[in-house]
PDB file of C-alpha atoms in Angstrom:
ATOM      1  CA  UNK A  20    -129.306  58.358  90.536  1.00  0.00           C
ATOM      2  CA  UNK A  21    -125.957  56.832  89.672  1.00  0.00           C
ATOM      3  CA  UNK A  22    -124.812  54.498  92.448  1.00  0.00           C
ATOM      4  CA  UNK A  23    -121.077  54.703  91.744  1.00  0.00           C
ATOM      5  CA  UNK A  24    -120.059  57.756  89.789  1.00  0.00           C
ATOM      6  CA  UNK A  25    -116.618  58.671  88.586  1.00  0.00           C
ATOM      7  CA  UNK A  26    -115.249  61.701  86.783  1.00  0.00           C
ATOM      8  CA  UNK A  27    -113.980  62.417  84.278  1.00  0.00           C
ATOM      9  CA  UNK A  28    -115.246  59.751  81.912  1.00  0.00           C
ATOM     10  CA  UNK A  29    -112.625  60.581  79.302  1.00  0.00           C
ATOM     11  CA  UNK A  30    -109.193  62.047  79.883  1.00  0.00           C
ATOM     12  CA  UNK A  31    -106.427  62.654  77.354  1.00  0.00           C
ATOM     13  CA  UNK A  32    -103.182  63.958  78.739  1.00  0.00           C
ATOM     14  CA  UNK A  33     -99.500  64.157  77.973  1.00  0.00           C
ATOM     15  CA  UNK A  34     -96.749  62.031  79.428  1.00  0.00           C
ATOM     16  CA  UNK A  35     -95.331  63.413  82.632  1.00  0.00           C
ATOM     17  CA  UNK A  36     -98.520  65.139  83.716  1.00  0.00           C
ATOM     18  CA  UNK A  37    -100.312  64.526  86.997  1.00  0.00           C
ATOM     19  CA  UNK A  38    -104.024  63.741  86.929  1.00  0.00           C
ATOM     20  CA  UNK A  39    -106.797  62.697  89.268  1.00  0.00           C
ATOM     21  CA  UNK A  40    -109.945  60.638  88.874  1.00  0.00           C
ATOM     22  CA  UNK A  41    -112.708  61.153  91.393  1.00  0.00           C
ATOM     23  CA  UNK A  42    -115.171  58.563  92.615  1.00  0.00           C
ATOM     24  CA  UNK A  43    -118.236  58.787  94.779  1.00  0.00           C
ATOM     25  CA  UNK A  44    -120.762  56.162  95.830  1.00  0.00           C
ATOM     26  CA  UNK A  45    -124.178  56.871  97.292  1.00  0.00           C
ATOM     27  CA  UNK A  46    -124.909  53.290  98.324  1.00  0.00           C
ATOM     28  CA  UNK A  47    -123.674  53.614 101.893  1.00  0.00           C
ATOM     29  CA  UNK A  48    -121.046  50.925 101.314  1.00  0.00           C
ATOM     30  CA  UNK A  49    -117.996  50.663 103.550  1.00  0.00           C
ATOM     31  CA  UNK A  50    -115.634  49.255 100.938  1.00  0.00           C
ATOM     32  CA  UNK A  51    -114.421  50.909  97.756  1.00  0.00           C
ATOM     33  CA  UNK A  52    -111.997  49.850  95.050  1.00  0.00           C
ATOM     34  CA  UNK A  53    -110.015  50.912  92.041  1.00  0.00           C
ATOM     35  CA  UNK A  54    -109.644  48.469  89.185  1.00  0.00           C
ATOM     36  CA  UNK A  55    -107.607  48.874  86.005  1.00  0.00           C
ATOM     37  CA  UNK A  56    -108.727  47.403  82.696  1.00  0.00           C
ATOM     38  CA  UNK A  57    -106.007  47.244  80.072  1.00  0.00           C
ATOM     39  CA  UNK A  58    -106.282  47.243  76.296  1.00  0.00           C
ATOM     40  CA  UNK A  59    -106.868  43.483  76.305  1.00  0.00           C
ATOM     41  CA  UNK A  60    -109.822  43.956  78.657  1.00  0.00           C
ATOM     42  CA  UNK A  61    -107.968  42.336  81.546  1.00  0.00           C
ATOM     43  CA  UNK A  62    -109.440  43.666  84.786  1.00  0.00           C
ATOM     44  CA  UNK A  63    -107.162  43.822  87.806  1.00  0.00           C
ATOM     45  CA  UNK A  64    -107.676  45.207  91.266  1.00  0.00           C
ATOM     46  CA  UNK A  65    -105.388  48.060  92.259  1.00  0.00           C
ATOM     47  CA  UNK A  66    -106.610  49.188  95.665  1.00  0.00           C
ATOM     48  CA  UNK A  67    -109.286  48.441  98.203  1.00  0.00           C
ATOM     49  CA  UNK A  68    -110.360  50.721 101.031  1.00  0.00           C
ATOM     50  CA  UNK A  69    -112.622  49.892 103.941  1.00  0.00           C
ATOM     51  CA  UNK A  70    -113.943  52.809 105.951  1.00  0.00           C
ATOM     52  CA  UNK A  71    -111.156  55.043 104.638  1.00  0.00           C
ATOM     53  CA  UNK A  72    -108.490  52.495 105.547  1.00  0.00           C
ATOM     54  CA  UNK A  73    -106.290  50.937 102.861  1.00  0.00           C
ATOM     55  CA  UNK A  74    -106.884  47.187 102.832  1.00  0.00           C
ATOM     56  CA  UNK A  75    -105.541  45.927  99.539  1.00  0.00           C
ATOM     57  CA  UNK A  76    -102.649  47.439  97.647  1.00  0.00           C
ATOM     58  CA  UNK A  77    -101.661  45.313  94.709  1.00  0.00           C
ATOM     59  CA  UNK A  78     -98.291  45.777  93.067  1.00  0.00           C
ATOM     60  CA  UNK A  79     -99.068  49.196  91.724  1.00  0.00           C
ATOM     61  CA  UNK A  80     -96.352  51.809  91.076  1.00  0.00           C
ATOM     62  CA  UNK A  81     -96.201  54.399  93.819  1.00  0.00           C
ATOM     63  CA  UNK A  82     -97.028  57.025  91.199  1.00  0.00           C
ATOM     64  CA  UNK A  83    -100.592  55.903  91.894  1.00  0.00           C
ATOM     65  CA  UNK A  84    -101.949  57.238  95.149  1.00  0.00           C
ATOM     66  CA  UNK A  85    -105.511  56.650  96.281  1.00  0.00           C
ATOM     67  CA  UNK A  86    -107.116  59.007  98.735  1.00  0.00           C
ATOM     68  CA  UNK A  87    -110.302  58.417 100.686  1.00  0.00           C
ATOM     69  CA  UNK A  88    -111.525  61.566 102.463  1.00  0.00           C
ATOM     70  CA  UNK A  89    -114.592  59.696 103.692  1.00  0.00           C
ATOM     71  CA  UNK A  90    -116.105  56.308 103.075  1.00  0.00           C
ATOM     72  CA  UNK A  91    -118.243  57.578 100.208  1.00  0.00           C
ATOM     73  CA  UNK A  92    -115.285  58.859  98.203  1.00  0.00           C
ATOM     74  CA  UNK A  93    -112.166  57.238  96.809  1.00  0.00           C
ATOM     75  CA  UNK A  94    -110.084  59.328  94.479  1.00  0.00           C
ATOM     76  CA  UNK A  95    -107.128  58.183  92.407  1.00  0.00           C
ATOM     77  CA  UNK A  96    -104.197  60.469  91.788  1.00  0.00           C
ATOM     78  CA  UNK A  97    -101.556  59.555  89.242  1.00  0.00           C
ATOM     79  CA  UNK A  98     -98.189  61.331  89.092  1.00  0.00           C
ATOM     80  CA  UNK A  99     -95.805  61.482  86.150  1.00  0.00           C
ATOM     81  CA  UNK A 100     -98.119  59.711  83.747  1.00  0.00           C
ATOM     82  CA  UNK A 101     -96.593  57.173  81.374  1.00  0.00           C
ATOM     83  CA  UNK A 102     -97.832  55.748  78.089  1.00  0.00           C
ATOM     84  CA  UNK A 103     -98.478  52.416  79.811  1.00  0.00           C
ATOM     85  CA  UNK A 104    -100.945  54.038  82.160  1.00  0.00           C
ATOM     86  CA  UNK A 105    -103.414  54.317  79.294  1.00  0.00           C
ATOM     87  CA  UNK A 106    -106.343  52.165  80.340  1.00  0.00           C
ATOM     88  CA  UNK A 107    -109.857  52.248  81.690  1.00  0.00           C
ATOM     89  CA  UNK A 108    -110.009  52.799  85.427  1.00  0.00           C
ATOM     90  CA  UNK A 109    -113.055  51.537  87.264  1.00  0.00           C
ATOM     91  CA  UNK A 110    -114.137  52.612  90.683  1.00  0.00           C
ATOM     92  CA  UNK A 111    -116.338  50.198  92.608  1.00  0.00           C
ATOM     93  CA  UNK A 112    -117.922  49.666  95.982  1.00  0.00           C
ATOM     94  CA  UNK A 113    -119.239  46.624  97.778  1.00  0.00           C
ATOM     95  CA  UNK A 114    -121.500  45.443 100.520  1.00  0.00           C
ATOM     96  CA  UNK A 115    -122.223  41.882 101.390  1.00  0.00           C
ATOM     97  CA  UNK A 116    -120.891  39.869  98.502  1.00  0.00           C
ATOM     98  CA  UNK A 117    -121.569  42.064  95.524  1.00  0.00           C
ATOM     99  CA  UNK A 118    -119.339  44.630  93.838  1.00  0.00           C
ATOM    100  CA  UNK A 119    -120.952  47.559  92.074  1.00  0.00           C
ATOM    101  CA  UNK A 120    -118.909  49.244  89.385  1.00  0.00           C
ATOM    102  CA  UNK A 121    -118.847  52.770  88.084  1.00  0.00           C
ATOM    103  CA  UNK A 122    -118.946  53.408  84.365  1.00  0.00           C
ATOM    104  CA  UNK A 123    -115.204  53.794  84.015  1.00  0.00           C
ATOM    105  CA  UNK A 124    -112.736  56.540  83.212  1.00  0.00           C
ATOM    106  CA  UNK A 125    -110.934  56.207  79.878  1.00  0.00           C
ATOM    107  CA  UNK A 126    -107.412  57.548  80.332  1.00  0.00           C
ATOM    108  CA  UNK A 127    -105.223  58.084  77.280  1.00  0.00           C
ATOM    109  CA  UNK A 128    -101.643  59.199  77.729  1.00  0.00           C
ATOM    110  CA  UNK A 129    -100.005  60.668  74.631  1.00  0.00           C
TER     111      UNK A 129
ATOM    112  CA  UNK B  13    -103.736  31.653  94.287  1.00  0.00           C
ATOM    113  CA  UNK B  14    -107.183  32.073  92.861  1.00  0.00           C
ATOM    114  CA  UNK B  15    -107.616  32.303  89.115  1.00  0.00           C
ATOM    115  CA  UNK B  16    -110.239  32.264  86.411  1.00  0.00           C
ATOM    116  CA  UNK B  17    -109.977  30.947  82.870  1.00  0.00           C
ATOM    117  CA  UNK B  18    -112.353  31.878  80.107  1.00  0.00           C
ATOM    118  CA  UNK B  19    -111.150  29.741  77.226  1.00  0.00           C
ATOM    119  CA  UNK B  20    -113.178  31.467  74.519  1.00  0.00           C
ATOM    120  CA  UNK B  21    -111.943  34.944  73.623  1.00  0.00           C
ATOM    121  CA  UNK B  22    -114.612  35.545  71.018  1.00  0.00           C
ATOM    122  CA  UNK B  23    -117.933  33.781  70.310  1.00  0.00           C
ATOM    123  CA  UNK B  24    -120.389  34.476  67.513  1.00  0.00           C
ATOM    124  CA  UNK B  25    -123.971  33.232  67.664  1.00  0.00           C
ATOM    125  CA  UNK B  26    -127.072  33.867  65.618  1.00  0.00           C
ATOM    126  CA  UNK B  27    -129.924  35.770  67.166  1.00  0.00           C
ATOM    127  CA  UNK B  28    -132.348  33.332  68.723  1.00  0.00           C
ATOM    128  CA  UNK B  29    -129.738  30.618  69.158  1.00  0.00           C
ATOM    129  CA  UNK B  30    -128.690  29.270  72.515  1.00  0.00           C
ATOM    130  CA  UNK B  31    -125.522  30.420  74.215  1.00  0.00           C
ATOM    131  CA  UNK B  32    -123.001  28.915  76.599  1.00  0.00           C
ATOM    132  CA  UNK B  33    -119.943  30.802  77.824  1.00  0.00           C
ATOM    133  CA  UNK B  34    -117.333  28.748  79.610  1.00  0.00           C
ATOM    134  CA  UNK B  35    -115.618  29.590  82.861  1.00  0.00           C
ATOM    135  CA  UNK B  36    -113.174  27.498  84.883  1.00  0.00           C
ATOM    136  CA  UNK B  37    -111.810  28.602  88.219  1.00  0.00           C
ATOM    137  CA  UNK B  38    -109.174  27.764  90.754  1.00  0.00           C
ATOM    138  CA  UNK B  39    -109.890  28.611  94.377  1.00  0.00           C
ATOM    139  CA  UNK B  40    -108.709  27.216  97.688  1.00  0.00           C
ATOM    140  CA  UNK B  41    -112.065  27.078  99.420  1.00  0.00           C
ATOM    141  CA  UNK B  42    -115.721  27.136  98.531  1.00  0.00           C
ATOM    142  CA  UNK B  43    -115.787  29.703  95.771  1.00  0.00           C
ATOM    143  CA  UNK B  44    -117.904  32.751  95.383  1.00  0.00           C
ATOM    144  CA  UNK B  45    -118.566  33.032  91.641  1.00  0.00           C
ATOM    145  CA  UNK B  46    -119.850  35.873  89.538  1.00  0.00           C
ATOM    146  CA  UNK B  47    -120.690  36.744  85.968  1.00  0.00           C
ATOM    147  CA  UNK B  48    -120.541  40.352  84.840  1.00  0.00           C
ATOM    148  CA  UNK B  49    -121.427  41.918  81.478  1.00  0.00           C
ATOM    149  CA  UNK B  50    -119.780  44.958  79.959  1.00  0.00           C
ATOM    150  CA  UNK B  51    -121.407  46.714  77.028  1.00  0.00           C
ATOM    151  CA  UNK B  52    -119.169  48.873  74.814  1.00  0.00           C
ATOM    152  CA  UNK B  53    -118.118  52.037  76.609  1.00  0.00           C
ATOM    153  CA  UNK B  54    -119.898  51.011  79.778  1.00  0.00           C
ATOM    154  CA  UNK B  55    -119.083  49.704  83.209  1.00  0.00           C
ATOM    155  CA  UNK B  56    -119.629  46.190  84.484  1.00  0.00           C
ATOM    156  CA  UNK B  57    -123.078  45.006  85.424  1.00  0.00           C
ATOM    157  CA  UNK B  58    -123.627  41.978  87.629  1.00  0.00           C
ATOM    158  CA  UNK B  59    -125.610  39.248  85.844  1.00  0.00           C
ATOM    159  CA  UNK B  60    -125.655  36.654  88.611  1.00  0.00           C
ATOM    160  CA  UNK B  61    -123.687  35.210  91.489  1.00  0.00           C
ATOM    161  CA  UNK B  62    -123.273  31.929  93.324  1.00  0.00           C
ATOM    162  CA  UNK B  63    -122.348  31.516  96.948  1.00  0.00           C
ATOM    163  CA  UNK B  64    -124.005  28.315  98.089  1.00  0.00           C
ATOM    164  CA  UNK B  65    -127.163  26.280  97.756  1.00  0.00           C
ATOM    165  CA  UNK B  66    -128.763  25.445  94.449  1.00  0.00           C
ATOM    166  CA  UNK B  67    -126.036  25.012  91.870  1.00  0.00           C
ATOM    167  CA  UNK B  68    -128.212  26.437  89.091  1.00  0.00           C
ATOM    168  CA  UNK B  69    -128.382  30.186  89.506  1.00  0.00           C
ATOM    169  CA  UNK B  70    -130.789  32.488  87.741  1.00  0.00           C
ATOM    170  CA  UNK B  71    -129.745  35.996  86.832  1.00  0.00           C
ATOM    171  CA  UNK B  72    -130.995  39.048  85.069  1.00  0.00           C
ATOM    172  CA  UNK B  73    -131.754  39.326  81.343  1.00  0.00           C
ATOM    173  CA  UNK B  74    -132.671  35.644  81.110  1.00  0.00           C
ATOM    174  CA  UNK B  75    -129.186  34.331  81.942  1.00  0.00           C
ATOM    175  CA  UNK B  76    -128.415  31.363  84.157  1.00  0.00           C
ATOM    176  CA  UNK B  77    -125.237  29.655  85.287  1.00  0.00           C
ATOM    177  CA  UNK B  78    -124.476  26.259  86.720  1.00  0.00           C
ATOM    178  CA  UNK B  79    -121.829  25.594  89.337  1.00  0.00           C
ATOM    179  CA  UNK B  80    -120.090  22.238  88.905  1.00  0.00           C
ATOM    180  CA  UNK B  81    -117.599  21.646  91.675  1.00  0.00           C
ATOM    181  CA  UNK B  82    -116.229  18.437  90.141  1.00  0.00           C
ATOM    182  CA  UNK B  83    -115.310  20.328  86.967  1.00  0.00           C
ATOM    183  CA  UNK B  84    -114.389  23.624  88.659  1.00  0.00           C
ATOM    184  CA  UNK B  85    -116.712  25.306  86.218  1.00  0.00           C
ATOM    185  CA  UNK B  86    -119.350  27.993  86.278  1.00  0.00           C
ATOM    186  CA  UNK B  87    -120.682  28.242  82.735  1.00  0.00           C
ATOM    187  CA  UNK B  88    -123.117  30.940  81.704  1.00  0.00           C
ATOM    188  CA  UNK B  89    -126.100  30.035  79.532  1.00  0.00           C
ATOM    189  CA  UNK B  90    -128.996  31.666  77.777  1.00  0.00           C
ATOM    190  CA  UNK B  91    -131.588  29.713  75.777  1.00  0.00           C
ATOM    191  CA  UNK B  92    -132.239  32.387  73.161  1.00  0.00           C
ATOM    192  CA  UNK B  93    -129.830  35.227  72.471  1.00  0.00           C
ATOM    193  CA  UNK B  94    -130.991  38.719  71.545  1.00  0.00           C
ATOM    194  CA  UNK B  95    -128.971  41.236  69.534  1.00  0.00           C
ATOM    195  CA  UNK B  96    -128.727  43.420  72.637  1.00  0.00           C
ATOM    196  CA  UNK B  97    -126.738  40.675  74.381  1.00  0.00           C
ATOM    197  CA  UNK B  98    -123.684  41.520  72.282  1.00  0.00           C
ATOM    198  CA  UNK B  99    -121.100  42.553  74.864  1.00  0.00           C
ATOM    199  CA  UNK B 100    -118.076  41.373  76.799  1.00  0.00           C
ATOM    200  CA  UNK B 101    -118.739  38.827  79.541  1.00  0.00           C
ATOM    201  CA  UNK B 102    -116.506  38.360  82.557  1.00  0.00           C
ATOM    202  CA  UNK B 103    -116.445  35.482  84.980  1.00  0.00           C
ATOM    203  CA  UNK B 104    -114.996  36.173  88.424  1.00  0.00           C
ATOM    204  CA  UNK B 105    -114.103  34.208  91.538  1.00  0.00           C
ATOM    205  CA  UNK B 106    -113.299  35.209  95.063  1.00  0.00           C
ATOM    206  CA  UNK B 107    -114.746  36.711  98.174  1.00  0.00           C
ATOM    207  CA  UNK B 108    -115.506  40.236  99.149  1.00  0.00           C
ATOM    208  CA  UNK B 109    -114.559  42.034 102.300  1.00  0.00           C
ATOM    209  CA  UNK B 110    -111.448  42.581 104.352  1.00  0.00           C
ATOM    210  CA  UNK B 111    -108.306  41.336 102.651  1.00  0.00           C
ATOM    211  CA  UNK B 112    -110.212  39.107 100.276  1.00  0.00           C
ATOM    212  CA  UNK B 113    -110.535  40.018  96.643  1.00  0.00           C
ATOM    213  CA  UNK B 114    -112.299  39.064  93.469  1.00  0.00           C
ATOM    214  CA  UNK B 115    -110.267  37.900  90.465  1.00  0.00           C
ATOM    215  CA  UNK B 116    -111.650  38.339  86.974  1.00  0.00           C
ATOM    216  CA  UNK B 117    -111.189  36.250  83.869  1.00  0.00           C
ATOM    217  CA  UNK B 118    -109.993  37.788  80.641  1.00  0.00           C
ATOM    218  CA  UNK B 119    -113.468  38.002  79.220  1.00  0.00           C
ATOM    219  CA  UNK B 120    -115.393  36.540  76.291  1.00  0.00           C
ATOM    220  CA  UNK B 121    -116.618  38.867  73.590  1.00  0.00           C
ATOM    221  CA  UNK B 122    -120.041  37.879  72.289  1.00  0.00           C
ATOM    222  CA  UNK B 123    -121.080  38.855  68.796  1.00  0.00           C
ATOM    223  CA  UNK B 124    -124.697  38.322  67.742  1.00  0.00           C
ATOM    224  CA  UNK B 125    -125.534  38.066  64.057  1.00  0.00           C
ATOM    225  CA  UNK B 126    -129.007  38.479  62.578  1.00  0.00           C
TER     226      UNK B 126
END
């Protein structure tokens, strides 16, 4: 069983489109995250949710909107996609002092 | 602000040789330190972590890391590298929970040659 699962794994879309990435964790964790990894492999936190409440919101364009329907799910919706949004997006969850990552969603904007 | 520096972008070692990946951090309090590994096309897997206690930490896959407060370092080591260790390695610092966050270094890509 995959602990943190995200879909789709690969996504190719045109500029201006709106897309969503879904994430689910079956670990019972209260905290979930979205991280962005750019082409240089730099990994940066975007959002953190604790029990469906937004805790951390880094300087991310408001085209990015996370939604947490319950504490096991944290979806990422992106409006008006731009070329610079091409990256790998990682969902993660944590309990105690360990973060568990999903396998990533490779987003390519053309 | 917390930060992590991994000075080596790319390291090549021969299979069976020893390995040391460098990590320096900046953090305002007692740091929580992590090493993660990312294989091509995969997510990040936790190798080991340090919170307190013994400064030499053992992890999975035969890796260990040593916390040196005086040098603000948390270097990752392995005595004998296997071809399957070829991957990207990320050092991270921070705390988890509430408004705290973990900051990652830029990664070191490890290449293993026969």
